[in-house]
PDB file of C-alpha atoms in Angstrom:
ATOM      1  CA  UNK A   1      93.942  98.978  84.635  1.00  0.00           C
ATOM      2  CA  UNK A   2      92.119  96.890  87.288  1.00  0.00           C
ATOM      3  CA  UNK A   3      95.274  94.753  87.495  1.00  0.00           C
ATOM      4  CA  UNK A   4      97.152  97.776  88.865  1.00  0.00           C
ATOM      5  CA  UNK A   5      94.400  98.485  91.381  1.00  0.00           C
ATOM      6  CA  UNK A   6      94.488  94.847  92.557  1.00  0.00           C
ATOM      7  CA  UNK A   7      98.273  95.015  92.858  1.00  0.00           C
ATOM      8  CA  UNK A   8      97.957  98.224  94.905  1.00  0.00           C
ATOM      9  CA  UNK A   9      95.353  96.519  97.144  1.00  0.00           C
ATOM     10  CA  UNK A  10      97.621  93.558  97.790  1.00  0.00           C
ATOM     11  CA  UNK A  11     100.622  95.761  98.607  1.00  0.00           C
ATOM     12  CA  UNK A  12      98.517  98.033 100.814  1.00  0.00           C
ATOM     13  CA  UNK A  13      97.191  95.053 102.790  1.00  0.00           C
ATOM     14  CA  UNK A  14     100.776  94.350 103.861  1.00  0.00           C
ATOM     15  CA  UNK A  15     100.831  97.759 105.563  1.00  0.00           C
ATOM     16  CA  UNK A  16      97.309  98.348 106.890  1.00  0.00           C
ATOM     17  CA  UNK A  17      94.246  96.395 107.936  1.00  0.00           C
ATOM     18  CA  UNK A  18      91.444  95.531 105.538  1.00  0.00           C
ATOM     19  CA  UNK A  19      89.143  98.376 106.620  1.00  0.00           C
ATOM     20  CA  UNK A  20      91.799 101.000 105.917  1.00  0.00           C
ATOM     21  CA  UNK A  21      92.585  99.421 102.547  1.00  0.00           C
ATOM     22  CA  UNK A  22      88.883  99.404 101.624  1.00  0.00           C
ATOM     23  CA  UNK A  23      88.677 103.118 102.485  1.00  0.00           C
ATOM     24  CA  UNK A  24      91.696 103.778 100.270  1.00  0.00           C
ATOM     25  CA  UNK A  25      90.071 101.918  97.382  1.00  0.00           C
ATOM     26  CA  UNK A  26      86.861 103.882  97.907  1.00  0.00           C
ATOM     27  CA  UNK A  27      88.808 107.147  97.737  1.00  0.00           C
ATOM     28  CA  UNK A  28      90.521 106.073  94.515  1.00  0.00           C
ATOM     29  CA  UNK A  29      87.149 105.037  93.077  1.00  0.00           C
ATOM     30  CA  UNK A  30      85.639 108.418  93.979  1.00  0.00           C
ATOM     31  CA  UNK A  31      88.570 110.224  92.353  1.00  0.00           C
ATOM     32  CA  UNK A  32      88.162 108.199  89.153  1.00  0.00           C
ATOM     33  CA  UNK A  33      84.397 108.845  89.124  1.00  0.00           C
ATOM     34  CA  UNK A  34      85.022 112.578  89.524  1.00  0.00           C
ATOM     35  CA  UNK A  35      87.583 112.525  86.706  1.00  0.00           C
ATOM     36  CA  UNK A  36      85.152 110.723  84.417  1.00  0.00           C
ATOM     37  CA  UNK A  37      82.123 112.911  85.236  1.00  0.00           C
ATOM     38  CA  UNK A  38      83.581 116.341  85.786  1.00  0.00           C
ATOM     39  CA  UNK A  39      86.853 116.395  83.889  1.00  0.00           C
ATOM     40  CA  UNK A  40      85.724 114.463  80.827  1.00  0.00           C
ATOM     41  CA  UNK A  41      88.300 111.709  81.261  1.00  0.00           C
ATOM     42  CA  UNK A  42      87.276 108.885  78.952  1.00  0.00           C
ATOM     43  CA  UNK A  43      87.260 105.441  80.544  1.00  0.00           C
ATOM     44  CA  UNK A  44      85.009 102.486  79.770  1.00  0.00           C
ATOM     45  CA  UNK A  45      84.280 102.151  83.481  1.00  0.00           C
ATOM     46  CA  UNK A  46      85.740 102.531  86.925  1.00  0.00           C
ATOM     47  CA  UNK A  47      88.490  99.881  87.289  1.00  0.00           C
ATOM     48  CA  UNK A  48      88.168  99.870  91.080  1.00  0.00           C
ATOM     49  CA  UNK A  49      84.684  98.375  90.733  1.00  0.00           C
ATOM     50  CA  UNK A  50      86.221  95.330  89.037  1.00  0.00           C
ATOM     51  CA  UNK A  51      88.539  94.611  91.971  1.00  0.00           C
ATOM     52  CA  UNK A  52      87.462  92.482  94.919  1.00  0.00           C
ATOM     53  CA  UNK A  53      87.400  94.530  98.113  1.00  0.00           C
ATOM     54  CA  UNK A  54      89.231  93.122 101.149  1.00  0.00           C
ATOM     55  CA  UNK A  55      87.104  91.464 103.822  1.00  0.00           C
ATOM     56  CA  UNK A  56      86.305  93.846 106.662  1.00  0.00           C
ATOM     57  CA  UNK A  57      87.944  93.193 109.986  1.00  0.00           C
ATOM     58  CA  UNK A  58      85.707  92.083 112.769  1.00  0.00           C
ATOM     59  CA  UNK A  59      85.161  94.840 115.321  1.00  0.00           C
ATOM     60  CA  UNK A  60      87.144  94.478 118.509  1.00  0.00           C
ATOM     61  CA  UNK A  61      85.083  93.798 121.584  1.00  0.00           C
ATOM     62  CA  UNK A  62      87.766  92.660 124.014  1.00  0.00           C
ATOM     63  CA  UNK A  63      87.262  93.977 127.529  1.00  0.00           C
ATOM     64  CA  UNK A  64      89.384  93.577 130.632  1.00  0.00           C
ATOM     65  CA  UNK A  65      87.943  90.921 132.913  1.00  0.00           C
ATOM     66  CA  UNK A  66      88.496  89.848 136.500  1.00  0.00           C
ATOM     67  CA  UNK A  67      91.855  91.062 137.767  1.00  0.00           C
ATOM     68  CA  UNK A  68      93.266  91.768 134.295  1.00  0.00           C
ATOM     69  CA  UNK A  69      93.260  95.538 134.809  1.00  0.00           C
ATOM     70  CA  UNK A  70      95.258  95.233 138.036  1.00  0.00           C
ATOM     71  CA  UNK A  71      97.736  92.860 136.389  1.00  0.00           C
ATOM     72  CA  UNK A  72      98.054  95.142 133.341  1.00  0.00           C
ATOM     73  CA  UNK A  73      98.638  98.298 135.401  1.00  0.00           C
ATOM     74  CA  UNK A  74     101.158  96.519 137.629  1.00  0.00           C
ATOM     75  CA  UNK A  75     102.987  95.413 134.491  1.00  0.00           C
ATOM     76  CA  UNK A  76     102.910  98.960 133.075  1.00  0.00           C
ATOM     77  CA  UNK A  77     104.464 100.252 136.306  1.00  0.00           C
ATOM     78  CA  UNK A  78     107.511  98.113 135.524  1.00  0.00           C
ATOM     79  CA  UNK A  79     108.150 100.024 132.291  1.00  0.00           C
ATOM     80  CA  UNK A  80     111.114 102.384 132.188  1.00  0.00           C
ATOM     81  CA  UNK A  81     109.069 104.850 130.115  1.00  0.00           C
ATOM     82  CA  UNK A  82     107.734 107.447 132.561  1.00  0.00           C
ATOM     83  CA  UNK A  83     104.692 108.238 130.400  1.00  0.00           C
ATOM     84  CA  UNK A  84     103.497 104.713 129.633  1.00  0.00           C
ATOM     85  CA  UNK A  85     101.538 103.926 132.802  1.00  0.00           C
ATOM     86  CA  UNK A  86      99.796 107.302 132.656  1.00  0.00           C
ATOM     87  CA  UNK A  87      98.893 106.783 129.010  1.00  0.00           C
ATOM     88  CA  UNK A  88      97.331 103.392 129.747  1.00  0.00           C
ATOM     89  CA  UNK A  89      95.385 104.726 132.739  1.00  0.00           C
ATOM     90  CA  UNK A  90      94.041 107.695 130.762  1.00  0.00           C
ATOM     91  CA  UNK A  91      93.126 105.370 127.875  1.00  0.00           C
ATOM     92  CA  UNK A  92      91.176 103.125 130.240  1.00  0.00           C
ATOM     93  CA  UNK A  93      89.520 106.048 132.011  1.00  0.00           C
ATOM     94  CA  UNK A  94      88.470 107.916 128.848  1.00  0.00           C
ATOM     95  CA  UNK A  95      88.191 105.313 126.093  1.00  0.00           C
ATOM     96  CA  UNK A  96      90.320 107.616 123.961  1.00  0.00           C
ATOM     97  CA  UNK A  97      92.096 106.080 120.968  1.00  0.00           C
ATOM     98  CA  UNK A  98      95.843 105.559 120.835  1.00  0.00           C
ATOM     99  CA  UNK A  99      96.425 108.150 118.107  1.00  0.00           C
ATOM    100  CA  UNK A 100      94.309 110.711 119.932  1.00  0.00           C
ATOM    101  CA  UNK A 101      96.340 110.242 123.111  1.00  0.00           C
ATOM    102  CA  UNK A 102      99.660 110.431 121.285  1.00  0.00           C
ATOM    103  CA  UNK A 103      98.549 113.675 119.645  1.00  0.00           C
ATOM    104  CA  UNK A 104      97.190 115.221 122.851  1.00  0.00           C
ATOM    105  CA  UNK A 105      98.827 118.539 123.697  1.00  0.00           C
ATOM    106  CA  UNK A 106      99.164 119.825 127.262  1.00  0.00           C
ATOM    107  CA  UNK A 107      97.479 123.081 126.198  1.00  0.00           C
ATOM    108  CA  UNK A 108      94.372 121.086 125.246  1.00  0.00           C
ATOM    109  CA  UNK A 109      93.894 119.664 128.747  1.00  0.00           C
ATOM    110  CA  UNK A 110      91.598 121.785 130.900  1.00  0.00           C
ATOM    111  CA  UNK A 111      92.201 120.771 134.495  1.00  0.00           C
ATOM    112  CA  UNK A 112      89.467 123.070 135.831  1.00  0.00           C
ATOM    113  CA  UNK A 113      86.706 121.799 133.519  1.00  0.00           C
ATOM    114  CA  UNK A 114      88.223 118.286 133.608  1.00  0.00           C
ATOM    115  CA  UNK A 115      88.238 117.894 129.836  1.00  0.00           C
ATOM    116  CA  UNK A 116      90.667 117.140 127.034  1.00  0.00           C
ATOM    117  CA  UNK A 117      90.126 118.754 123.648  1.00  0.00           C
ATOM    118  CA  UNK A 118      91.058 116.496 120.739  1.00  0.00           C
ATOM    119  CA  UNK A 119      91.414 118.640 117.607  1.00  0.00           C
ATOM    120  CA  UNK A 120      91.990 115.678 115.296  1.00  0.00           C
ATOM    121  CA  UNK A 121      90.174 112.387 115.714  1.00  0.00           C
ATOM    122  CA  UNK A 122      89.810 109.244 113.624  1.00  0.00           C
ATOM    123  CA  UNK A 123      86.717 110.572 111.851  1.00  0.00           C
ATOM    124  CA  UNK A 124      88.407 113.912 111.124  1.00  0.00           C
ATOM    125  CA  UNK A 125      86.383 116.103 113.470  1.00  0.00           C
ATOM    126  CA  UNK A 126      87.327 117.475 116.851  1.00  0.00           C
ATOM    127  CA  UNK A 127      85.774 116.472 120.151  1.00  0.00           C
ATOM    128  CA  UNK A 128      86.084 117.190 123.826  1.00  0.00           C
ATOM    129  CA  UNK A 129      86.476 114.247 126.179  1.00  0.00           C
ATOM    130  CA  UNK A 130      85.454 114.389 129.855  1.00  0.00           C
ATOM    131  CA  UNK A 131      88.196 113.380 132.275  1.00  0.00           C
ATOM    132  CA  UNK A 132      87.564 111.300 135.385  1.00  0.00           C
ATOM    133  CA  UNK A 133      89.091 112.304 138.702  1.00  0.00           C
ATOM    134  CA  UNK A 134      91.677 109.555 138.271  1.00  0.00           C
ATOM    135  CA  UNK A 135      92.578 110.728 134.746  1.00  0.00           C
ATOM    136  CA  UNK A 136      93.018 114.334 135.965  1.00  0.00           C
ATOM    137  CA  UNK A 137      95.262 113.166 138.821  1.00  0.00           C
ATOM    138  CA  UNK A 138      97.421 111.140 136.448  1.00  0.00           C
ATOM    139  CA  UNK A 139      97.694 113.945 133.889  1.00  0.00           C
ATOM    140  CA  UNK A 140      98.552 116.483 136.578  1.00  0.00           C
ATOM    141  CA  UNK A 141     101.452 114.349 137.866  1.00  0.00           C
ATOM    142  CA  UNK A 142     103.036 113.719 134.453  1.00  0.00           C
ATOM    143  CA  UNK A 143     106.218 115.646 133.682  1.00  0.00           C
ATOM    144  CA  UNK A 144     105.700 118.445 131.164  1.00  0.00           C
ATOM    145  CA  UNK A 145     107.581 117.666 127.957  1.00  0.00           C
ATOM    146  CA  UNK A 146     109.270 120.343 125.839  1.00  0.00           C
ATOM    147  CA  UNK A 147     107.233 119.382 122.773  1.00  0.00           C
ATOM    148  CA  UNK A 148     103.967 120.113 124.553  1.00  0.00           C
ATOM    149  CA  UNK A 149     102.762 116.550 124.022  1.00  0.00           C
ATOM    150  CA  UNK A 150     101.175 114.990 127.070  1.00  0.00           C
ATOM    151  CA  UNK A 151     102.509 111.592 126.012  1.00  0.00           C
ATOM    152  CA  UNK A 152     105.720 112.118 123.987  1.00  0.00           C
ATOM    153  CA  UNK A 153     105.930 108.517 122.818  1.00  0.00           C
ATOM    154  CA  UNK A 154     106.200 107.370 119.208  1.00  0.00           C
ATOM    155  CA  UNK A 155     103.695 104.860 117.881  1.00  0.00           C
ATOM    156  CA  UNK A 156     106.512 102.353 117.326  1.00  0.00           C
ATOM    157  CA  UNK A 157     107.771 102.725 120.884  1.00  0.00           C
ATOM    158  CA  UNK A 158     104.236 102.438 122.231  1.00  0.00           C
ATOM    159  CA  UNK A 159     103.659  99.187 120.329  1.00  0.00           C
ATOM    160  CA  UNK A 160     106.790  97.725 121.915  1.00  0.00           C
ATOM    161  CA  UNK A 161     105.875  98.970 125.379  1.00  0.00           C
ATOM    162  CA  UNK A 162     102.361  97.547 125.027  1.00  0.00           C
ATOM    163  CA  UNK A 163     103.538  94.160 123.738  1.00  0.00           C
ATOM    164  CA  UNK A 164     106.030  93.769 126.606  1.00  0.00           C
ATOM    165  CA  UNK A 165     103.470  94.899 129.212  1.00  0.00           C
ATOM    166  CA  UNK A 166     100.868  92.433 127.961  1.00  0.00           C
ATOM    167  CA  UNK A 167     103.405  89.632 127.936  1.00  0.00           C
ATOM    168  CA  UNK A 168     104.433  90.419 131.538  1.00  0.00           C
ATOM    169  CA  UNK A 169     100.814  90.727 132.672  1.00  0.00           C
TER     170      UNK A 169
END
């Protein structure tokens, strides 16, 4: 059975990074442990424990230096997507993750309190993010989209926009 788990790991690593794959394996291991302990499923052991876990990715610590921010923002201005520059500015101003920004709803932005409520974050809990004066100005000027999303951009489109902007910068 560990062969199947290893095969799953290898296939999963083609789709996600090592940390996400390790979390998936941990979830599978927990499910098997629960089945063995609480549901009386008979196994000689947990097959996930016999499979080598993928090496963790090194944490990112890249920061913009010198005039990189100016060059990046100038490059983002050249994009035909009307939301892209605003998304990048708000990301820089708040440190908010890509997925959090793409999921941000207009109704969750409080312009008076200068906050953005994020109901779903990477760790699964909600949080409220303070907004700088610059972030509020940018958000206020963005066109309101019918979907209610502040940044109605797909993750695939955003990857392309980001790659082209970085190349230009």
